[in-house]
PDB file of C-alpha atoms in Angstrom:
ATOM      1  CA  SER A   1     170.831  73.777 107.507  1.00 53.00           C
ATOM      2  CA  ASP A   2     167.653  76.081 107.973  1.00 52.00           C
ATOM      3  CA  SER A   3     167.146  79.857 108.698  1.00 45.00           C
ATOM      4  CA  SER A   4     167.390  78.463 112.794  1.00 45.00           C
ATOM      5  CA  GLY A   5     170.735  77.091 112.055  1.00 49.00           C
ATOM      6  CA  LYS A   6     169.336  73.687 112.777  1.00 75.00           C
ATOM      7  CA  ARG A   7     169.182  70.931 110.124  1.00 78.00           C
ATOM      8  CA  HIS A   8     166.234  70.513 108.381  1.00 88.00           C
ATOM      9  CA  ALA A   9     164.196  72.792 111.147  1.00 86.00           C
ATOM     10  CA  ASN A  10     161.638  74.224 108.649  1.00 88.00           C
ATOM     11  CA  SER A  11     161.002  71.371 106.953  1.00 92.00           C
ATOM     12  CA  ASN A  12     157.978  68.546 107.971  1.00 93.00           C
ATOM     13  CA  LEU A  13     159.809  65.972 109.957  1.00 95.00           C
ATOM     14  CA  TRP A  14     158.824  65.388 113.095  1.00 94.00           C
ATOM     15  CA  PRO A  15     160.209  67.233 115.529  1.00 94.00           C
ATOM     16  CA  PHE A  16     161.988  63.956 116.916  1.00 95.00           C
ATOM     17  CA  ALA A  17     164.020  63.247 113.385  1.00 94.00           C
ATOM     18  CA  LYS A  18     164.944  66.757 113.571  1.00 93.00           C
ATOM     19  CA  ALA A  19     167.081  65.991 116.878  1.00 93.00           C
ATOM     20  CA  LEU A  20     168.006  62.993 115.213  1.00 94.00           C
ATOM     21  CA  VAL A  21     169.691  64.852 112.894  1.00 94.00           C
ATOM     22  CA  ASN A  22     170.949  68.150 113.921  1.00 92.00           C
ATOM     23  CA  PHE A  23     174.510  67.188 114.037  1.00 92.00           C
ATOM     24  CA  GLU A  24     178.114  69.221 113.753  1.00 91.00           C
ATOM     25  CA  GLY A  25     181.553  68.352 113.894  1.00 93.00           C
ATOM     26  CA  VAL A  26     182.441  65.050 115.671  1.00 96.00           C
ATOM     27  CA  GLY A  27     178.805  64.096 116.883  1.00 95.00           C
ATOM     28  CA  ARG A  28     177.954  64.589 112.553  1.00 94.00           C
ATOM     29  CA  ILE A  29     180.447  61.740 112.453  1.00 95.00           C
ATOM     30  CA  VAL A  30     178.813  59.143 114.733  1.00 97.00           C
ATOM     31  CA  ALA A  31     175.904  60.466 113.187  1.00 96.00           C
ATOM     32  CA  ILE A  32     176.870  59.004 109.560  1.00 96.00           C
ATOM     33  CA  MET A  33     178.372  56.144 111.420  1.00 97.00           C
ATOM     34  CA  VAL A  34     175.749  54.719 112.907  1.00 98.00           C
ATOM     35  CA  TYR A  35     173.162  55.858 110.187  1.00 97.00           C
ATOM     36  CA  GLY A  36     175.021  53.903 107.415  1.00 97.00           C
ATOM     37  CA  GLY A  37     176.693  50.978 109.369  1.00 98.00           C
ATOM     38  CA  ALA A  38     172.571  50.349 110.343  1.00 98.00           C
ATOM     39  CA  ALA A  39     170.976  50.734 106.579  1.00 97.00           C
ATOM     40  CA  ALA A  40     174.128  48.458 105.392  1.00 98.00           C
ATOM     41  CA  TYR A  41     173.388  46.042 108.372  1.00 98.00           C
ATOM     42  CA  ALA A  42     170.457  45.722 106.687  1.00 98.00           C
ATOM     43  CA  THR A  43     171.265  45.202 103.665  1.00 97.00           C
ATOM     44  CA  THR A  44     173.148  42.474 103.807  1.00 98.00           C
ATOM     45  CA  LEU A  45     170.314  40.115 106.137  1.00 98.00           C
ATOM     46  CA  ALA A  46     167.268  41.166 102.624  1.00 97.00           C
ATOM     47  CA  THR A  47     170.299  40.587 100.067  1.00 96.00           C
ATOM     48  CA  ALA A  48     171.030  37.131 101.785  1.00 96.00           C
ATOM     49  CA  ASP A  49     167.394  36.245 102.398  1.00 96.00           C
ATOM     50  CA  MET A  50     165.492  37.587  98.500  1.00 95.00           C
ATOM     51  CA  PHE A  51     169.203  34.956  97.034  1.00 93.00           C
ATOM     52  CA  ARG A  52     167.957  32.562  99.827  1.00 91.00           C
ATOM     53  CA  ASP A  53     166.770  29.254  96.788  1.00 87.00           C
ATOM     54  CA  GLY A  54     163.695  27.311  97.287  1.00 84.00           C
ATOM     55  CA  PRO A  55     159.575  28.992  96.016  1.00 85.00           C
ATOM     56  CA  HIS A  56     158.096  32.066  97.082  1.00 88.00           C
ATOM     57  CA  ASP A  57     158.188  31.600 101.454  1.00 93.00           C
ATOM     58  CA  ASP A  58     154.806  33.063 102.058  1.00 93.00           C
ATOM     59  CA  SER A  59     154.448  33.001 105.765  1.00 95.00           C
ATOM     60  CA  TRP A  60     153.724  36.074 107.418  1.00 97.00           C
ATOM     61  CA  SER A  61     156.609  35.715 110.078  1.00 97.00           C
ATOM     62  CA  HIS A  62     158.334  36.147 106.402  1.00 97.00           C
ATOM     63  CA  TYR A  63     156.388  39.111 105.558  1.00 97.00           C
ATOM     64  CA  ILE A  64     157.266  40.340 108.918  1.00 98.00           C
ATOM     65  CA  TYR A  65     160.713  40.346 109.081  1.00 98.00           C
ATOM     66  CA  ILE A  66     161.192  41.369 105.304  1.00 98.00           C
ATOM     67  CA  ALA A  67     159.028  44.555 106.030  1.00 97.00           C
ATOM     68  CA  TRP A  68     160.972  45.152 109.330  1.00 98.00           C
ATOM     69  CA  LEU A  69     164.219  45.377 107.234  1.00 98.00           C
ATOM     70  CA  TRP A  70     163.538  47.411 104.566  1.00 97.00           C
ATOM     71  CA  PHE A  71     161.789  50.030 107.435  1.00 98.00           C
ATOM     72  CA  VAL A  72     164.807  49.674 108.846  1.00 97.00           C
ATOM     73  CA  ILE A  73     167.280  50.425 105.472  1.00 97.00           C
ATOM     74  CA  ASN A  74     164.525  53.118 104.510  1.00 96.00           C
ATOM     75  CA  ILE A  75     164.950  55.106 108.215  1.00 96.00           C
ATOM     76  CA  SER A  76     168.642  54.382 108.341  1.00 97.00           C
ATOM     77  CA  LEU A  77     168.879  55.694 104.728  1.00 95.00           C
ATOM     78  CA  ALA A  78     166.527  58.423 105.006  1.00 94.00           C
ATOM     79  CA  LEU A  79     168.524  59.841 108.483  1.00 95.00           C
ATOM     80  CA  LEU A  80     171.654  59.470 106.947  1.00 95.00           C
ATOM     81  CA  GLY A  81     170.669  61.700 104.063  1.00 93.00           C
ATOM     82  CA  ALA A  82     169.126  63.823 106.452  1.00 93.00           C
ATOM     83  CA  VAL A  83     173.151  63.909 108.285  1.00 94.00           C
ATOM     84  CA  VAL A  84     174.990  64.236 104.961  1.00 92.00           C
ATOM     85  CA  ASP A  85     172.388  66.988 103.700  1.00 85.00           C
ATOM     86  CA  THR A  86     174.366  66.781  99.823  1.00 79.00           C
ATOM     87  CA  HIS A  87     173.728  68.557  97.282  1.00 76.00           C
ATOM     88  CA  LEU A  88     175.245  66.308  94.956  1.00 67.00           C
ATOM     89  CA  PHE A  89     174.143  66.233  91.664  1.00 73.00           C
ATOM     90  CA  CYS A  90     170.445  68.456  92.664  1.00 81.00           C
ATOM     91  CA  PRO A  91     171.277  72.388  92.376  1.00 76.00           C
ATOM     92  CA  ALA A  92     168.261  73.143  93.178  1.00 80.00           C
ATOM     93  CA  ALA A  93     168.043  71.291  96.247  1.00 82.00           C
ATOM     94  CA  SER A  94     168.270  74.802  98.291  1.00 81.00           C
ATOM     95  CA  GLU A  95     164.982  76.164  96.507  1.00 84.00           C
ATOM     96  CA  PRO A  96     162.590  76.571  98.114  1.00 83.00           C
ATOM     97  CA  ARG A  97     159.650  73.652  96.763  1.00 81.00           C
ATOM     98  CA  PHE A  98     161.882  71.345  99.087  1.00 87.00           C
ATOM     99  CA  ASP A  99     161.682  73.498 101.909  1.00 87.00           C
ATOM    100  CA  LYS A 100     159.204  71.323 103.994  1.00 90.00           C
ATOM    101  CA  PHE A 101     159.809  67.599 101.820  1.00 90.00           C
ATOM    102  CA  PRO A 102     163.952  68.070 101.551  1.00 91.00           C
ATOM    103  CA  ILE A 103     165.628  66.810  98.681  1.00 90.00           C
ATOM    104  CA  PHE A 104     167.042  63.097 100.696  1.00 91.00           C
ATOM    105  CA  ALA A 105     163.323  62.617 101.675  1.00 91.00           C
ATOM    106  CA  TRP A 106     163.784  62.170  97.572  1.00 91.00           C
ATOM    107  CA  GLN A 107     166.539  61.234  97.110  1.00 90.00           C
ATOM    108  CA  ALA A 108     166.265  58.136  99.666  1.00 90.00           C
ATOM    109  CA  PRO A 109     163.303  56.675  97.282  1.00 93.00           C
ATOM    110  CA  ALA A 110     164.797  57.264  94.511  1.00 93.00           C
ATOM    111  CA  ALA A 111     167.617  55.553  94.828  1.00 92.00           C
ATOM    112  CA  GLN A 112     165.467  51.971  95.956  1.00 94.00           C
ATOM    113  CA  GLN A 113     163.659  53.006  92.952  1.00 95.00           C
ATOM    114  CA  ALA A 114     166.012  52.612  90.783  1.00 96.00           C
ATOM    115  CA  PHE A 115     168.409  50.486  91.511  1.00 95.00           C
ATOM    116  CA  PHE A 116     166.266  48.013  92.843  1.00 95.00           C
ATOM    117  CA  PHE A 117     163.206  47.396  91.899  1.00 96.00           C
ATOM    118  CA  TRP A 118     163.818  48.181  88.288  1.00 97.00           C
ATOM    119  CA  PRO A 119     166.487  45.758  88.360  1.00 96.00           C
ATOM    120  CA  VAL A 120     163.289  43.403  89.992  1.00 95.00           C
ATOM    121  CA  SER A 121     161.024  44.341  87.328  1.00 96.00           C
ATOM    122  CA  VAL A 122     163.085  42.909  84.649  1.00 96.00           C
ATOM    123  CA  PHE A 123     164.326  39.952  86.754  1.00 94.00           C
ATOM    124  CA  ILE A 124     160.867  39.327  87.755  1.00 94.00           C
ATOM    125  CA  LEU A 125     159.836  39.849  83.888  1.00 94.00           C
ATOM    126  CA  THR A 126     162.544  37.866  82.231  1.00 93.00           C
ATOM    127  CA  ARG A 127     161.633  35.501  84.238  1.00 90.00           C
ATOM    128  CA  VAL A 128     157.727  35.608  83.300  1.00 90.00           C
ATOM    129  CA  LEU A 129     158.625  35.260  79.077  1.00 91.00           C
ATOM    130  CA  SER A 130     160.938  32.948  79.288  1.00 85.00           C
ATOM    131  CA  ASP A 131     159.688  28.882  77.926  1.00 73.00           C
ATOM    132  CA  SER A 132     162.330  27.650  80.768  1.00 70.00           C
ATOM    133  CA  PRO A 133     162.617  30.681  83.517  1.00 69.00           C
ATOM    134  CA  GLY A 134     165.583  29.817  86.165  1.00 74.00           C
ATOM    135  CA  PRO A 135     165.108  30.087  89.712  1.00 83.00           C
ATOM    136  CA  LEU A 136     163.075  32.969  91.710  1.00 84.00           C
ATOM    137  CA  TYR A 137     164.118  32.789  94.971  1.00 89.00           C
ATOM    138  CA  GLN A 138     163.100  34.983  97.174  1.00 93.00           C
ATOM    139  CA  VAL A 139     163.394  37.871  95.118  1.00 93.00           C
ATOM    140  CA  MET A 140     158.838  37.614  94.370  1.00 91.00           C
ATOM    141  CA  SER A 141     158.598  37.971  98.688  1.00 94.00           C
ATOM    142  CA  HIS A 142     161.309  41.259  98.534  1.00 95.00           C
ATOM    143  CA  GLY A 143     159.108  42.386  95.792  1.00 93.00           C
ATOM    144  CA  LEU A 144     155.831  42.802  97.621  1.00 94.00           C
ATOM    145  CA  ALA A 145     156.331  43.276 101.629  1.00 96.00           C
ATOM    146  CA  SER A 146     159.164  46.110 100.484  1.00 96.00           C
ATOM    147  CA  HIS A 147     156.100  47.793 100.174  1.00 94.00           C
ATOM    148  CA  PHE A 148     155.249  48.368 103.918  1.00 96.00           C
ATOM    149  CA  GLY A 149     158.596  48.947 105.791  1.00 96.00           C
ATOM    150  CA  MET A 150     158.762  51.830 102.777  1.00 94.00           C
ATOM    151  CA  GLN A 151     155.391  53.342 103.138  1.00 93.00           C
ATOM    152  CA  ALA A 152     156.190  53.323 107.014  1.00 95.00           C
ATOM    153  CA  ARG A 153     159.129  55.279 107.261  1.00 94.00           C
ATOM    154  CA  GLU A 154     157.414  58.121 105.922  1.00 92.00           C
ATOM    155  CA  LEU A 155     154.387  57.743 108.620  1.00 93.00           C
ATOM    156  CA  VAL A 156     157.222  57.786 111.514  1.00 95.00           C
ATOM    157  CA  LEU A 157     159.108  60.366 109.999  1.00 95.00           C
ATOM    158  CA  PHE A 158     157.999  62.761 108.370  1.00 95.00           C
ATOM    159  CA  ASP A 159     153.964  64.879 109.695  1.00 93.00           C
ATOM    160  CA  SER A 160     152.562  64.358 105.878  1.00 89.00           C
ATOM    161  CA  ASP A 161     149.131  65.860 105.103  1.00 88.00           C
ATOM    162  CA  VAL A 162     145.495  63.768 105.263  1.00 90.00           C
ATOM    163  CA  MET A 163     145.941  62.599 101.830  1.00 84.00           C
ATOM    164  CA  MET A 164     149.697  61.771 101.711  1.00 86.00           C
ATOM    165  CA  THR A 165     149.026  59.320 104.995  1.00 90.00           C
ATOM    166  CA  LEU A 166     145.798  58.287 103.502  1.00 88.00           C
ATOM    167  CA  HIS A 167     148.397  56.793 100.693  1.00 83.00           C
ATOM    168  CA  HIS A 168     150.865  55.253 102.827  1.00 90.00           C
ATOM    169  CA  VAL A 169     148.054  53.871 104.898  1.00 91.00           C
ATOM    170  CA  VAL A 170     146.285  52.145 102.070  1.00 87.00           C
ATOM    171  CA  THR A 171     149.844  51.204 100.175  1.00 88.00           C
ATOM    172  CA  MET A 172     150.513  49.045 103.323  1.00 93.00           C
ATOM    173  CA  ALA A 173     147.273  47.723 103.260  1.00 91.00           C
ATOM    174  CA  LEU A 174     146.934  46.606  99.789  1.00 89.00           C
ATOM    175  CA  SER A 175     150.651  44.681 100.442  1.00 93.00           C
ATOM    176  CA  ALA A 176     149.547  42.685 103.427  1.00 95.00           C
ATOM    177  CA  LEU A 177     146.599  41.979 100.909  1.00 92.00           C
ATOM    178  CA  VAL A 178     148.501  40.765  98.212  1.00 92.00           C
ATOM    179  CA  TRP A 179     150.665  38.735 100.474  1.00 95.00           C
ATOM    180  CA  TYR A 180     147.102  37.460 101.788  1.00 93.00           C
ATOM    181  CA  GLY A 181     145.756  36.275  98.309  1.00 90.00           C
ATOM    182  CA  ASP A 182     148.942  34.782  96.699  1.00 89.00           C
ATOM    183  CA  GLN A 183     148.871  32.248  99.740  1.00 90.00           C
ATOM    184  CA  SER A 184     145.189  30.995  97.708  1.00 86.00           C
ATOM    185  CA  PHE A 185     147.889  30.114  94.827  1.00 84.00           C
ATOM    186  CA  ALA A 186     150.677  28.473  96.784  1.00 81.00           C
ATOM    187  CA  ASP A 187     151.606  26.221  93.386  1.00 83.00           C
ATOM    188  CA  ASP A 188     151.658  28.339  91.092  1.00 87.00           C
ATOM    189  CA  GLN A 189     154.740  30.455  91.665  1.00 86.00           C
ATOM    190  CA  HIS A 190     154.296  31.921  87.722  1.00 88.00           C
ATOM    191  CA  ALA A 191     150.958  34.043  89.237  1.00 90.00           C
ATOM    192  CA  ILE A 192     152.721  34.479  91.901  1.00 90.00           C
ATOM    193  CA  ALA A 193     155.759  36.106  89.999  1.00 91.00           C
ATOM    194  CA  LEU A 194     153.014  38.568  87.719  1.00 92.00           C
ATOM    195  CA  THR A 195     151.785  39.810  91.401  1.00 93.00           C
ATOM    196  CA  ALA A 196     155.250  40.867  92.258  1.00 93.00           C
ATOM    197  CA  LEU A 197     156.030  42.072  89.087  1.00 95.00           C
ATOM    198  CA  SER A 198     152.599  44.345  89.472  1.00 94.00           C
ATOM    199  CA  ILE A 199     153.595  45.479  92.823  1.00 93.00           C
ATOM    200  CA  SER A 200     157.503  46.437  92.183  1.00 94.00           C
ATOM    201  CA  VAL A 201     157.102  47.597  88.442  1.00 96.00           C
ATOM    202  CA  MET A 202     154.727  50.677  90.146  1.00 93.00           C
ATOM    203  CA  GLU A 203     157.089  51.991  92.954  1.00 93.00           C
ATOM    204  CA  ALA A 204     159.503  51.459  89.786  1.00 96.00           C
ATOM    205  CA  GLY A 205     157.337  54.024  87.973  1.00 96.00           C
ATOM    206  CA  SER A 206     157.281  56.153  90.758  1.00 94.00           C
ATOM    207  CA  LEU A 207     161.465  56.910  90.059  1.00 96.00           C
ATOM    208  CA  GLY A 208     159.343  59.416  87.384  1.00 96.00           C
ATOM    209  CA  PHE A 209     158.419  61.757  90.048  1.00 93.00           C
ATOM    210  CA  GLY A 210     161.838  62.158  91.796  1.00 92.00           C
ATOM    211  CA  VAL A 211     162.898  62.588  88.458  1.00 93.00           C
ATOM    212  CA  TRP A 212     160.695  64.813  87.528  1.00 93.00           C
ATOM    213  CA  THR A 213     161.179  66.804  90.581  1.00 91.00           C
ATOM    214  CA  ILE A 214     164.749  66.601  91.389  1.00 90.00           C
ATOM    215  CA  TRP A 215     165.834  67.435  87.848  1.00 90.00           C
ATOM    216  CA  SER A 216     162.838  68.513  86.083  1.00 90.00           C
ATOM    217  CA  SER A 217     163.123  66.242  83.253  1.00 92.00           C
ATOM    218  CA  GLY A 218     160.045  65.780  81.774  1.00 95.00           C
ATOM    219  CA  THR A 219     160.429  62.872  78.887  1.00 95.00           C
ATOM    220  CA  ALA A 220     162.061  60.814  81.456  1.00 96.00           C
ATOM    221  CA  PHE A 221     159.235  62.081  83.990  1.00 96.00           C
ATOM    222  CA  PHE A 222     156.826  60.550  81.237  1.00 97.00           C
ATOM    223  CA  VAL A 223     158.761  57.496  79.890  1.00 97.00           C
ATOM    224  CA  ILE A 224     159.398  56.108  83.479  1.00 97.00           C
ATOM    225  CA  MET A 225     156.108  56.678  84.440  1.00 96.00           C
ATOM    226  CA  THR A 226     153.824  55.024  81.480  1.00 97.00           C
ATOM    227  CA  THR A 227     156.251  51.969  81.550  1.00 97.00           C
ATOM    228  CA  SER A 228     155.461  50.483  84.886  1.00 97.00           C
ATOM    229  CA  HIS A 229     152.233  51.379  84.020  1.00 96.00           C
ATOM    230  CA  VAL A 230     151.796  49.343  81.138  1.00 97.00           C
ATOM    231  CA  VAL A 231     153.656  46.838  82.961  1.00 97.00           C
ATOM    232  CA  SER A 232     151.637  46.964  85.160  1.00 95.00           C
ATOM    233  CA  CYS A 233     148.514  46.255  83.531  1.00 96.00           C
ATOM    234  CA  TYR A 234     150.025  43.940  81.796  1.00 96.00           C
ATOM    235  CA  ALA A 235     151.046  41.662  84.757  1.00 95.00           C
ATOM    236  CA  GLY A 236     147.313  41.996  86.776  1.00 94.00           C
ATOM    237  CA  PHE A 237     145.551  41.132  83.630  1.00 95.00           C
ATOM    238  CA  SER A 238     147.080  38.163  83.476  1.00 94.00           C
ATOM    239  CA  LEU A 239     146.954  37.219  87.083  1.00 92.00           C
ATOM    240  CA  LEU A 240     143.376  38.020  86.791  1.00 93.00           C
ATOM    241  CA  TYR A 241     142.728  35.493  83.148  1.00 94.00           C
ATOM    242  CA  ARG A 242     145.212  33.086  85.060  1.00 91.00           C
ATOM    243  CA  HIS A 243     142.859  33.138  88.456  1.00 91.00           C
ATOM    244  CA  PRO A 244     139.483  34.497  87.404  1.00 93.00           C
ATOM    245  CA  ASP A 245     138.273  33.086  90.866  1.00 91.00           C
ATOM    246  CA  ASN A 246     140.067  35.644  92.984  1.00 89.00           C
ATOM    247  CA  ALA A 247     137.971  37.741  94.923  1.00 91.00           C
ATOM    248  CA  ILE A 248     141.479  39.625  96.715  1.00 89.00           C
ATOM    249  CA  PHE A 249     142.346  40.179  93.115  1.00 90.00           C
ATOM    250  CA  TRP A 250     139.940  41.502  91.260  1.00 92.00           C
ATOM    251  CA  VAL A 251     139.638  44.157  94.284  1.00 90.00           C
ATOM    252  CA  VAL A 252     143.045  44.800  94.723  1.00 89.00           C
ATOM    253  CA  MET A 253     142.228  45.356  90.681  1.00 90.00           C
ATOM    254  CA  VAL A 254     139.592  47.141  91.164  1.00 89.00           C
ATOM    255  CA  LEU A 255     141.984  49.437  93.909  1.00 86.00           C
ATOM    256  CA  THR A 256     144.801  50.092  91.387  1.00 89.00           C
ATOM    257  CA  MET A 257     143.789  51.198  87.907  1.00 92.00           C
ATOM    258  CA  PRO A 258     142.333  54.346  89.844  1.00 90.00           C
ATOM    259  CA  LEU A 259     145.627  55.014  90.972  1.00 88.00           C
ATOM    260  CA  ILE A 260     147.202  54.307  88.087  1.00 93.00           C
ATOM    261  CA  TYR A 261     144.578  56.506  85.654  1.00 93.00           C
ATOM    262  CA  MET A 262     145.202  59.274  88.912  1.00 91.00           C
ATOM    263  CA  ARG A 263     149.250  59.093  88.245  1.00 92.00           C
ATOM    264  CA  GLN A 264     149.114  59.211  84.396  1.00 95.00           C
ATOM    265  CA  THR A 265     146.661  62.549  84.715  1.00 95.00           C
ATOM    266  CA  THR A 266     149.424  63.767  87.047  1.00 93.00           C
ATOM    267  CA  ILE A 267     151.544  63.057  84.942  1.00 95.00           C
ATOM    268  CA  ALA A 268     149.960  65.429  81.607  1.00 94.00           C
ATOM    269  CA  LYS A 269     149.231  68.057  84.760  1.00 93.00           C
ATOM    270  CA  GLU A 270     152.854  68.405  85.908  1.00 93.00           C
ATOM    271  CA  LEU A 271     154.133  68.254  81.956  1.00 94.00           C
ATOM    272  CA  LYS A 272     151.102  70.736  80.737  1.00 93.00           C
ATOM    273  CA  LYS A 273     152.177  73.028  83.750  1.00 90.00           C
ATOM    274  CA  GLY A 274     156.241  73.081  83.007  1.00 89.00           C
ATOM    275  CA  SER A 275     158.306  72.946  86.241  1.00 85.00           C
ATOM    276  CA  PRO A 276     157.793  70.631  89.163  1.00 88.00           C
ATOM    277  CA  SER A 277     154.633  71.820  91.754  1.00 73.00           C
ATOM    278  CA  GLY A 278     156.183  73.328  94.295  1.00 58.00           C
ATOM    279  CA  ASP A 279     158.063  75.134  92.512  1.00 49.00           C
ATOM    280  CA  ARG A 280     157.306  78.921  93.517  1.00 42.00           C
ATOM    281  CA  SER A 281     160.662  80.934  91.928  1.00 42.00           C
ATOM    282  CA  LYS A 282     159.301  79.134  87.740  1.00 47.00           C
ATOM    283  CA  GLN A 283     155.543  80.169  89.330  1.00 41.00           C
ATOM    284  CA  ARG A 284     156.593  83.265  90.165  1.00 41.00           C
ATOM    285  CA  GLU A 285     157.883  84.230  87.021  1.00 45.00           C
ATOM    286  CA  GLU A 286     154.798  82.410  84.907  1.00 47.00           C
ATOM    287  CA  SER A 287     152.915  85.568  86.906  1.00 41.00           C
ATOM    288  CA  VAL A 288     155.120  87.916  85.563  1.00 42.00           C
ATOM    289  CA  GLU A 289     154.216  86.665  81.784  1.00 49.00           C
ATOM    290  CA  LYS A 290     150.440  86.656  83.102  1.00 46.00           C
ATOM    291  CA  SER A 291     150.439  90.128  83.945  1.00 45.00           C
ATOM    292  CA  LYS A 292     151.484  92.135  81.461  1.00 45.00           C
TER     293      LYS A 292
END
């Protein structure tokens, strides 16, 4: 709990979200059961749909269904994490840099990036590189549409600044735009796989930010992020090689390349500082050293 005695009272959660996590005693147990149950149910539905056989279902009803499931998963996991409020595996969780965006805001995305987006990226990559690829089920569909639900969760729960809000909105728009672009070559499952790979591995790479922020592991930060950028570029350029006349994907590439550049330069800046942004304790130490 924060200094006011209320759970995450000083965080950037919207007021209604703070009310949804401010439980103690029996109420807290009930909240954990409700949020945990909702996350488990939505995950079960998503898994069942993901491994449904057949080619990529590019209907907009399917996109909305997937986006909705991932929105529920993300909202439920975030609220569950906020109520449980565990600092497990993160001894620095009580530091001031986690005041506005508490540790649960990093744990939920990191868990999905580690246990969904990286396995999905590897799965799709092996299919793309194989001479006789096996079935892809609806994994590609979830690799594309899930981003809308994930970003919507951030907008609904957190009062973010203009730049972060813009990031979420643009990512949601790109997710829908790529889905629309894939409809122009519905018969080319290989191209759709490349599209899903380029998007999924970018999200997987964001695990690097989580690892850096939570554990300050610079090596893991660099390796995870850089690997994702290399694979995403490979998938994107391979897609354009197969369909050079697809204007939508040229637009996506033009929008994505500056993002990759900014992410990579952010890695260099963070590693040069030696501590995650917002780590005030480290910054105070550096100020003291400079003043000597």
